[in-house]
């Protein structure tokens, strides 16, 4: 077999293994090792090459951003800032039709700006927002749908672990990616809010009888509003302001943000030693998982390079004469289709190393391409049968009457709105690159 044929066979075997239920990093590592062994003819050389890829990846300075932002996210979650964000957003939007749903979107946007984990957003707001919306007369299907839809904001609004992963894979500045995600993230949150408001006016029955009353009651006075909102504003300003102002790098911002979250939690007496130990344990587990994913992705990328698959694929695309937009739209369609069966990290680990040589030869802005990729991947978080955010919400629900189908149906309008925002970012790249 030629190296190209070995690369294709390894790729096919890896996809089959993932569909069969193998852990994604294990499938990537095993196929990479066997592929390099077959290409070079030496198991010892294959092991050394892949060990070198792992060593270079894990020793990278930029890799330090992962545990720091994960730590900050867990501290923010355990200290109750998610509930505070919901209370503040509910108060601000209480007079609008569908205000409680819009408030949930706003709270998720705020929460996304201080933690980059969409799964955390889904779990937190399932427990906080869903019972409140149901209690105020909102339909169960809409209540879980709005939480599922708005939870994906955590993957786009910086800091975002998915943008960090893309930055490591594409060797792009994580800081630039964070800044590029601001406008599309805000636009997506606005699209969700406007969509809920229009639905409340035009088709109020879809939201439930509680829509007529606007948002729920809010007893927040000025002092309570400041007490709940000020820590969130300070933490967001500390992290994003520091990055955008050039005061510190994204890695340093993660450390400063994590430290700031810990200080706020201690000062508010909402971070006990037991909570802190649990936060450290969860951070270690998540960081280890992400580490294996990124190491496996680098091994996979090295194997693909040795096989010549990316170059041959690029030559095939160029020879197919489908043009610039043909390549971009075909890529987006593939990402969305894969989102029906794979999680977001796996999609990026498989497709980004394959596509980078192709789009690099087309002189595509890789920062813009990263934002497009993340938005397309986000759609997969809401599409059946996988839809990881949907499964997280289902597991966090206390109501057995709400089925997975209800959550998928409730989240469908938000997936459509994401496609609209994706089309806008495709048509107007300045939305992603304008602040850089």
Coordinates of C-alpha atoms in Angstrom, one line a residue:
X1 CA 0.0 0.0 0.0
X2 CA 1.1 3.5 -0.7
X3 CA 1.4 6.1 2.1
X4 CA -1.7 7.8 0.7
X5 CA -3.7 4.5 0.8
X6 CA -2.5 3.8 4.4
X7 CA -3.6 7.3 5.4
X8 CA -7.1 6.8 4.0
X9 CA -7.4 3.3 5.5
X10 CA -6.3 4.7 8.9
X11 CA -8.8 7.5 8.6
X12 CA -11.6 5.1 7.8
X13 CA -10.6 2.8 10.7
X14 CA -10.6 5.7 13.1
X15 CA -14.1 6.8 12.1
X16 CA -15.4 3.2 12.4
X17 CA -13.8 2.9 15.9
X18 CA -15.4 6.1 17.1
X19 CA -18.8 5.1 15.8
X20 CA -18.3 1.7 17.5
X21 CA -18.0 3.5 20.8
X22 CA -14.2 3.7 21.3
X23 CA -12.9 6.6 23.3
X24 CA -11.9 9.3 20.7
X25 CA -8.3 9.9 21.9
X26 CA -7.7 6.1 22.0
X27 CA -9.0 5.7 18.5
X28 CA -6.8 8.6 17.2
X29 CA -3.7 7.4 19.0
X30 CA -4.0 3.8 17.9
X31 CA -4.7 4.6 14.2
X32 CA -1.9 7.2 14.2
X33 CA 0.6 4.6 15.6
X34 CA -0.4 1.8 13.2
X35 CA -0.5 4.3 10.3
X36 CA 3.0 5.6 11.0
X37 CA 4.3 2.0 11.6
X38 CA 2.9 1.0 8.2
X39 CA 4.3 4.0 6.4
X40 CA 7.8 3.9 8.0
X41 CA 8.0 0.1 8.4
X42 CA 9.3 0.3 12.0
X43 CA 7.2 0.1 15.2
X44 CA 10.1 1.6 17.2
X45 CA 10.4 4.7 14.9
X46 CA 6.6 5.1 14.9
X47 CA 6.6 5.1 18.7
X48 CA 9.4 7.7 18.8
X49 CA 7.8 10.0 16.3
X50 CA 4.5 10.0 18.2
X51 CA 6.2 10.4 21.5
X52 CA 7.9 13.5 20.1
X53 CA 4.5 14.8 19.0
X54 CA 3.1 14.3 22.5
X55 CA 6.1 15.9 24.2
X56 CA 6.0 19.0 21.9
X57 CA 2.3 19.4 22.4
X58 CA 2.1 19.1 26.2
X59 CA 5.2 21.3 26.8
X60 CA 3.7 24.1 24.7
X61 CA 3.4 27.4 26.7
X62 CA -0.1 27.9 25.2
X63 CA -1.3 24.6 26.6
X64 CA -1.4 26.2 30.0
X65 CA -4.5 28.1 29.1
X66 CA -6.7 25.0 29.3
X67 CA -6.5 24.1 33.0
X68 CA -6.6 27.8 34.0
X69 CA -9.9 28.5 32.2
X70 CA -11.4 25.2 33.3
X71 CA -10.5 26.1 36.9
X72 CA -12.1 29.5 36.6
X73 CA -15.2 28.0 35.1
X74 CA -15.7 25.5 37.9
X75 CA -15.1 28.2 40.6
X76 CA -17.6 30.5 38.9
X77 CA -20.1 27.6 38.8
X78 CA -19.7 26.4 42.4
X79 CA -19.8 29.9 43.9
X80 CA -23.3 30.7 42.6
X81 CA -22.4 33.3 39.9
X82 CA -24.6 31.4 37.4
X83 CA -27.7 32.0 39.6
X84 CA -26.6 35.6 40.1
X85 CA -26.3 36.1 36.4
X86 CA -29.8 34.6 35.9
X87 CA -31.3 36.9 38.6
X88 CA -29.7 40.0 37.0
X89 CA -30.7 39.1 33.5
X90 CA -34.3 38.3 34.6
X91 CA -34.5 41.7 36.3
X92 CA -33.2 43.6 33.2
X93 CA -35.7 41.9 30.8
X94 CA -38.7 41.4 33.1
X95 CA -40.9 43.9 31.3
X96 CA -40.6 42.3 27.8
X97 CA -42.9 39.7 26.4
X98 CA -41.0 36.4 26.8
X99 CA -38.8 38.2 29.2
X100 CA -37.9 35.2 31.3
X101 CA -36.7 33.4 28.2
X102 CA -34.7 36.4 27.0
X103 CA -33.3 36.7 30.5
X104 CA -32.1 33.1 30.3
X105 CA -30.3 33.9 27.1
X106 CA -28.8 37.0 28.7
X107 CA -27.7 35.0 31.7
X108 CA -26.1 32.4 29.5
X109 CA -24.2 35.1 27.6
X110 CA -22.9 36.5 30.9
X111 CA -22.0 33.1 32.1
X112 CA -20.2 32.3 28.8
X113 CA -18.1 35.4 29.3
X114 CA -16.6 34.0 32.5
X115 CA -16.4 30.3 31.6
X116 CA -15.8 28.6 28.3
X117 CA -17.7 25.4 29.0
X118 CA -21.1 25.0 27.4
X119 CA -21.8 21.8 29.3
X120 CA -21.4 23.7 32.5
X121 CA -23.9 26.4 31.2
X122 CA -26.4 23.6 30.2
X123 CA -26.2 21.9 33.6
X124 CA -26.3 25.1 35.7
X125 CA -29.3 26.7 33.9
X126 CA -31.2 23.5 33.7
X127 CA -31.4 23.6 37.5
X128 CA -31.9 27.4 37.8
X129 CA -33.9 28.6 34.8
X130 CA -36.1 25.6 33.7
X131 CA -38.0 25.4 37.1
X132 CA -38.5 29.2 37.2
X133 CA -39.9 29.3 33.6
X134 CA -42.2 26.4 34.2
X135 CA -43.4 27.9 37.4
X136 CA -44.3 31.2 35.6
X137 CA -46.3 29.4 33.0
X138 CA -43.8 28.8 30.2
X139 CA -44.2 25.6 28.2
X140 CA -41.8 22.8 29.2
X141 CA -40.6 22.2 25.7
X142 CA -39.7 25.9 25.3
X143 CA -38.1 26.1 28.7
X144 CA -35.6 23.3 28.0
X145 CA -35.2 24.4 24.4
X146 CA -34.1 27.9 25.4
X147 CA -31.6 26.5 27.9
X148 CA -30.2 24.1 25.3
X149 CA -30.0 26.8 22.6
X150 CA -28.4 29.5 24.7
X151 CA -25.9 27.1 26.4
X152 CA -23.9 26.9 23.2
X153 CA -22.9 30.6 23.6
X154 CA -20.2 29.3 25.9
X155 CA -18.4 27.8 23.0
X156 CA -18.3 31.1 21.1
X157 CA -18.2 34.0 23.5
X158 CA -14.7 34.1 24.9
X159 CA -13.1 32.6 26.9
X160 CA -14.0 29.4 25.0
X161 CA -12.4 26.0 25.3
X162 CA -13.3 25.2 21.7
X163 CA -11.5 28.3 20.4
X164 CA -8.5 27.3 22.5
X165 CA -8.6 23.8 21.0
X166 CA -8.8 25.3 17.5
X167 CA -5.9 27.7 18.3
X168 CA -3.7 24.9 19.4
X169 CA -4.6 22.8 16.3
X170 CA -4.2 25.6 13.8
X171 CA -1.3 27.3 15.6
X172 CA -3.2 30.6 15.8
X173 CA -3.2 33.2 18.5
X174 CA -5.7 32.3 21.2
X175 CA -6.0 36.0 22.1
X176 CA -7.0 36.9 18.5
X177 CA -9.5 34.1 18.4
X178 CA -11.1 35.3 21.7
X179 CA -11.4 38.8 20.3
X180 CA -12.8 37.5 17.0
X181 CA -15.5 35.6 18.9
X182 CA -16.9 38.7 20.7
X183 CA -19.0 40.2 17.9
X184 CA -20.4 36.8 16.5
X185 CA -21.1 35.8 20.1
X186 CA -23.1 39.0 20.8
X187 CA -24.8 38.7 17.5
X188 CA -25.9 35.1 18.3
X189 CA -27.2 36.1 21.7
X190 CA -29.1 39.0 20.1
X191 CA -30.6 36.7 17.5
X192 CA -31.8 34.3 20.2
X193 CA -33.3 37.2 22.2
X194 CA -35.0 38.8 19.2
X195 CA -36.3 35.4 18.1
X196 CA -37.9 34.8 21.5
X197 CA -39.4 38.2 21.6
X198 CA -40.9 37.9 18.1
X199 CA -42.3 34.4 18.9
X200 CA -43.9 35.8 22.1
X201 CA -45.6 38.5 20.0
X202 CA -46.6 36.5 16.9
X203 CA -47.0 32.9 18.3
X204 CA -47.4 33.2 22.1
X205 CA -48.9 29.7 22.4
X206 CA -45.4 28.3 21.5
X207 CA -44.0 29.8 24.6
X208 CA -46.8 29.1 27.0
X209 CA -49.5 31.0 28.9
X210 CA -46.8 32.8 31.1
X211 CA -45.7 34.9 28.2
X212 CA -48.5 37.4 28.5
X213 CA -47.1 38.5 31.9
X214 CA -43.6 39.1 30.5
X215 CA -40.7 37.9 32.7
X216 CA -41.2 36.6 36.2
X217 CA -41.4 38.9 39.2
X218 CA -38.1 40.4 40.3
X219 CA -37.6 41.7 43.8
X220 CA -34.1 43.0 43.1
X221 CA -33.5 46.4 44.5
X222 CA -30.6 48.6 43.5
X223 CA -28.4 47.2 46.3
X224 CA -29.2 43.6 45.4
X225 CA -28.6 44.3 41.7
X226 CA -25.1 45.7 42.5
X227 CA -24.3 42.9 44.9
X228 CA -25.1 40.2 42.3
X229 CA -23.9 42.0 39.2
X230 CA -20.7 43.7 40.3
X231 CA -18.6 40.6 40.9
X232 CA -19.6 39.3 37.4
X233 CA -18.8 42.6 35.7
X234 CA -15.5 42.8 37.5
X235 CA -14.5 39.3 36.5
X236 CA -15.5 39.8 32.9
X237 CA -13.7 43.1 32.8
X238 CA -10.6 41.6 34.4
X239 CA -10.3 38.7 31.9
X240 CA -11.4 40.2 28.6
X241 CA -10.3 43.8 29.4
X242 CA -6.8 42.4 30.2
X243 CA -6.6 40.5 27.0
X244 CA -8.1 43.2 24.8
X245 CA -6.0 45.9 26.4
X246 CA -2.8 44.0 25.9
X247 CA -2.1 43.9 29.7
X248 CA -1.6 40.2 29.7
X249 CA -1.7 37.1 27.5
X250 CA -4.6 34.7 27.3
X251 CA -2.6 32.3 29.5
X252 CA -2.0 35.0 32.1
X253 CA -5.7 36.0 31.8
X254 CA -6.7 32.5 32.7
X255 CA -4.5 32.6 35.8
X256 CA -5.7 36.1 36.8
X257 CA -9.4 35.1 36.1
X258 CA -9.1 31.9 38.2
X259 CA -7.4 33.9 41.0
X260 CA -10.1 36.6 40.8
X261 CA -12.9 34.0 40.9
X262 CA -11.4 32.4 44.0
X263 CA -11.0 35.7 45.7
X264 CA -14.6 36.7 44.9
X265 CA -15.9 33.3 46.2
X266 CA -13.9 33.6 49.4
X267 CA -15.0 37.2 50.1
X268 CA -18.6 36.3 49.5
X269 CA -18.2 33.2 51.7
X270 CA -19.4 30.9 49.0
X271 CA -16.3 28.8 48.5
X272 CA -15.6 26.3 51.3
X273 CA -12.6 24.0 51.5
X274 CA -14.7 21.1 50.5
X275 CA -16.0 23.0 47.4
X276 CA -12.5 24.0 46.5
X277 CA -11.2 20.5 46.7
X278 CA -14.1 19.3 44.4
X279 CA -13.3 22.1 42.0
X280 CA -9.6 21.1 41.9
X281 CA -10.6 17.4 41.3
X282 CA -13.0 18.3 38.5
X283 CA -10.5 20.6 36.9
X284 CA -7.9 17.9 36.9
X285 CA -10.2 15.3 35.4
X286 CA -11.4 17.7 32.6
X287 CA -7.8 18.9 31.9
X288 CA -6.6 15.3 31.7
X289 CA -9.3 14.5 29.2
X290 CA -8.6 17.6 27.1
X291 CA -4.9 16.9 27.2
X292 CA -5.4 13.4 25.8
X293 CA -7.6 14.8 23.1
X294 CA -5.0 17.4 22.0
X295 CA -2.1 15.0 22.2
X296 CA -4.0 12.5 20.1
X297 CA -5.0 15.2 17.6
X298 CA -1.3 16.1 17.1
X299 CA -0.4 12.5 16.6
X300 CA -3.2 12.1 14.1
X301 CA -2.1 15.3 12.3
X302 CA 1.6 14.0 12.1
X303 CA 0.4 10.7 10.6
X304 CA -1.8 12.5 8.0
X305 CA 1.2 14.7 7.0
X306 CA 3.4 11.6 6.5
X307 CA 0.8 9.9 4.4
X308 CA 0.3 12.9 2.1
X309 CA -3.5 12.8 2.5
X310 CA -4.0 16.5 3.1
X311 CA -1.9 17.4 0.1
X312 CA -3.7 14.9 -2.1
X313 CA -7.0 16.1 -0.7
X314 CA -6.1 19.7 -1.5
X315 CA -5.0 18.8 -5.0
X316 CA -8.4 17.0 -5.5
X317 CA -10.3 20.0 -4.3
X318 CA -8.4 22.3 -6.6
X319 CA -8.9 19.9 -9.5
X320 CA -12.6 19.6 -8.8
X321 CA -13.0 23.3 -9.6
X322 CA -15.8 23.9 -7.1
X323 CA -14.3 27.2 -6.2
X324 CA -13.7 29.0 -2.9
X325 CA -17.3 29.0 -1.8
X326 CA -17.8 25.5 -2.9
X327 CA -15.0 24.3 -0.6
X328 CA -16.2 26.4 2.4
X329 CA -19.9 25.4 2.0
X330 CA -19.0 21.7 1.6
X331 CA -16.8 21.9 4.7
X332 CA -19.6 23.5 6.7
X333 CA -22.1 20.9 5.5
X334 CA -19.7 18.1 6.5
X335 CA -19.2 19.6 10.0
X336 CA -23.0 19.9 10.6
X337 CA -23.6 16.3 9.4
X338 CA -20.9 15.0 11.6
X339 CA -22.4 16.9 14.5
X340 CA -25.3 14.5 14.3
X341 CA -23.1 11.6 15.5
X342 CA -20.0 13.1 17.1
X343 CA -19.2 15.6 19.9
X344 CA -17.7 19.0 19.1
X345 CA -14.1 18.3 20.1
X346 CA -14.0 15.1 18.0
X347 CA -15.3 16.9 14.9
X348 CA -12.5 19.5 15.2
X349 CA -9.9 16.9 15.9
X350 CA -10.8 15.0 12.8
X351 CA -11.6 17.8 10.3
X352 CA -9.4 20.7 11.2
X353 CA -6.0 19.0 10.6
X354 CA -7.4 17.7 7.3
X355 CA -8.7 21.1 6.1
X356 CA -6.0 23.4 7.2
X357 CA -3.6 22.6 4.3
X358 CA -6.5 23.0 1.9
X359 CA -7.7 26.4 3.1
X360 CA -4.2 27.6 3.8
X361 CA -3.5 27.2 0.1
X362 CA -6.6 29.3 -0.7
X363 CA -5.3 32.1 1.5
X364 CA -8.2 31.9 3.9
X365 CA -8.0 33.9 7.1
X366 CA -7.6 31.2 9.7
X367 CA -9.0 33.3 12.5
X368 CA -12.2 33.8 10.5
X369 CA -12.2 30.1 9.5
X370 CA -11.9 29.2 13.2
X371 CA -15.0 31.3 14.1
X372 CA -17.0 29.7 11.2
X373 CA -15.9 26.3 12.3
X374 CA -16.9 26.8 15.9
X375 CA -20.4 28.1 14.9
X376 CA -20.9 25.2 12.6
X377 CA -19.8 22.8 15.3
X378 CA -22.1 24.4 17.8
X379 CA -25.1 23.4 15.6
X380 CA -24.0 19.9 16.2
X381 CA -24.5 20.3 20.0
X382 CA -28.3 20.6 19.3
X383 CA -28.8 18.1 16.6
X384 CA -30.0 14.5 17.1
X385 CA -29.0 11.8 17.7
X386 CA -26.0 12.9 19.7
X387 CA -26.5 16.6 20.8
X388 CA -24.3 16.6 23.8
X389 CA -26.0 19.7 25.4
X390 CA -29.3 18.0 25.1
X391 CA -28.1 14.9 26.9
X392 CA -26.6 17.1 29.6
X393 CA -29.9 18.9 30.1
X394 CA -31.8 15.6 30.2
X395 CA -29.5 14.2 32.9
X396 CA -29.8 17.4 35.0
X397 CA -33.6 17.5 34.8
X398 CA -35.8 16.5 37.7
X399 CA -38.9 16.2 35.5
X400 CA -39.2 12.7 34.0
X401 CA -42.1 13.9 31.8
X402 CA -39.7 15.9 29.6
X403 CA -38.2 13.6 27.0
X404 CA -35.1 13.9 24.8
X405 CA -37.5 14.5 21.9
X406 CA -39.0 17.5 23.7
X407 CA -35.6 19.0 24.2
X408 CA -34.5 18.5 20.6
X409 CA -37.7 20.0 19.3
X410 CA -37.4 22.9 21.7
X411 CA -33.8 23.6 20.6
X412 CA -34.6 23.3 16.9
X413 CA -35.5 27.0 16.4
X414 CA -32.2 28.0 18.0
X415 CA -30.3 25.8 15.7
X416 CA -32.0 27.5 12.8
X417 CA -31.1 31.0 14.2
X418 CA -27.5 29.8 14.5
X419 CA -27.5 28.9 10.8
X420 CA -28.6 32.5 10.0
X421 CA -25.8 33.9 12.1
X422 CA -23.4 31.6 10.4
X423 CA -24.6 32.8 7.0
X424 CA -24.0 36.4 8.2
X425 CA -20.4 35.7 9.3
X426 CA -19.8 34.0 6.0
X427 CA -21.1 36.9 4.0
X428 CA -19.5 39.6 6.2
X429 CA -16.1 38.3 7.5
X430 CA -15.6 41.7 9.2
X431 CA -18.0 40.4 11.9
X432 CA -15.2 38.0 13.0
X433 CA -12.1 40.1 12.2
X434 CA -13.3 43.6 12.7
X435 CA -11.9 43.9 16.3
X436 CA -8.5 42.3 15.7

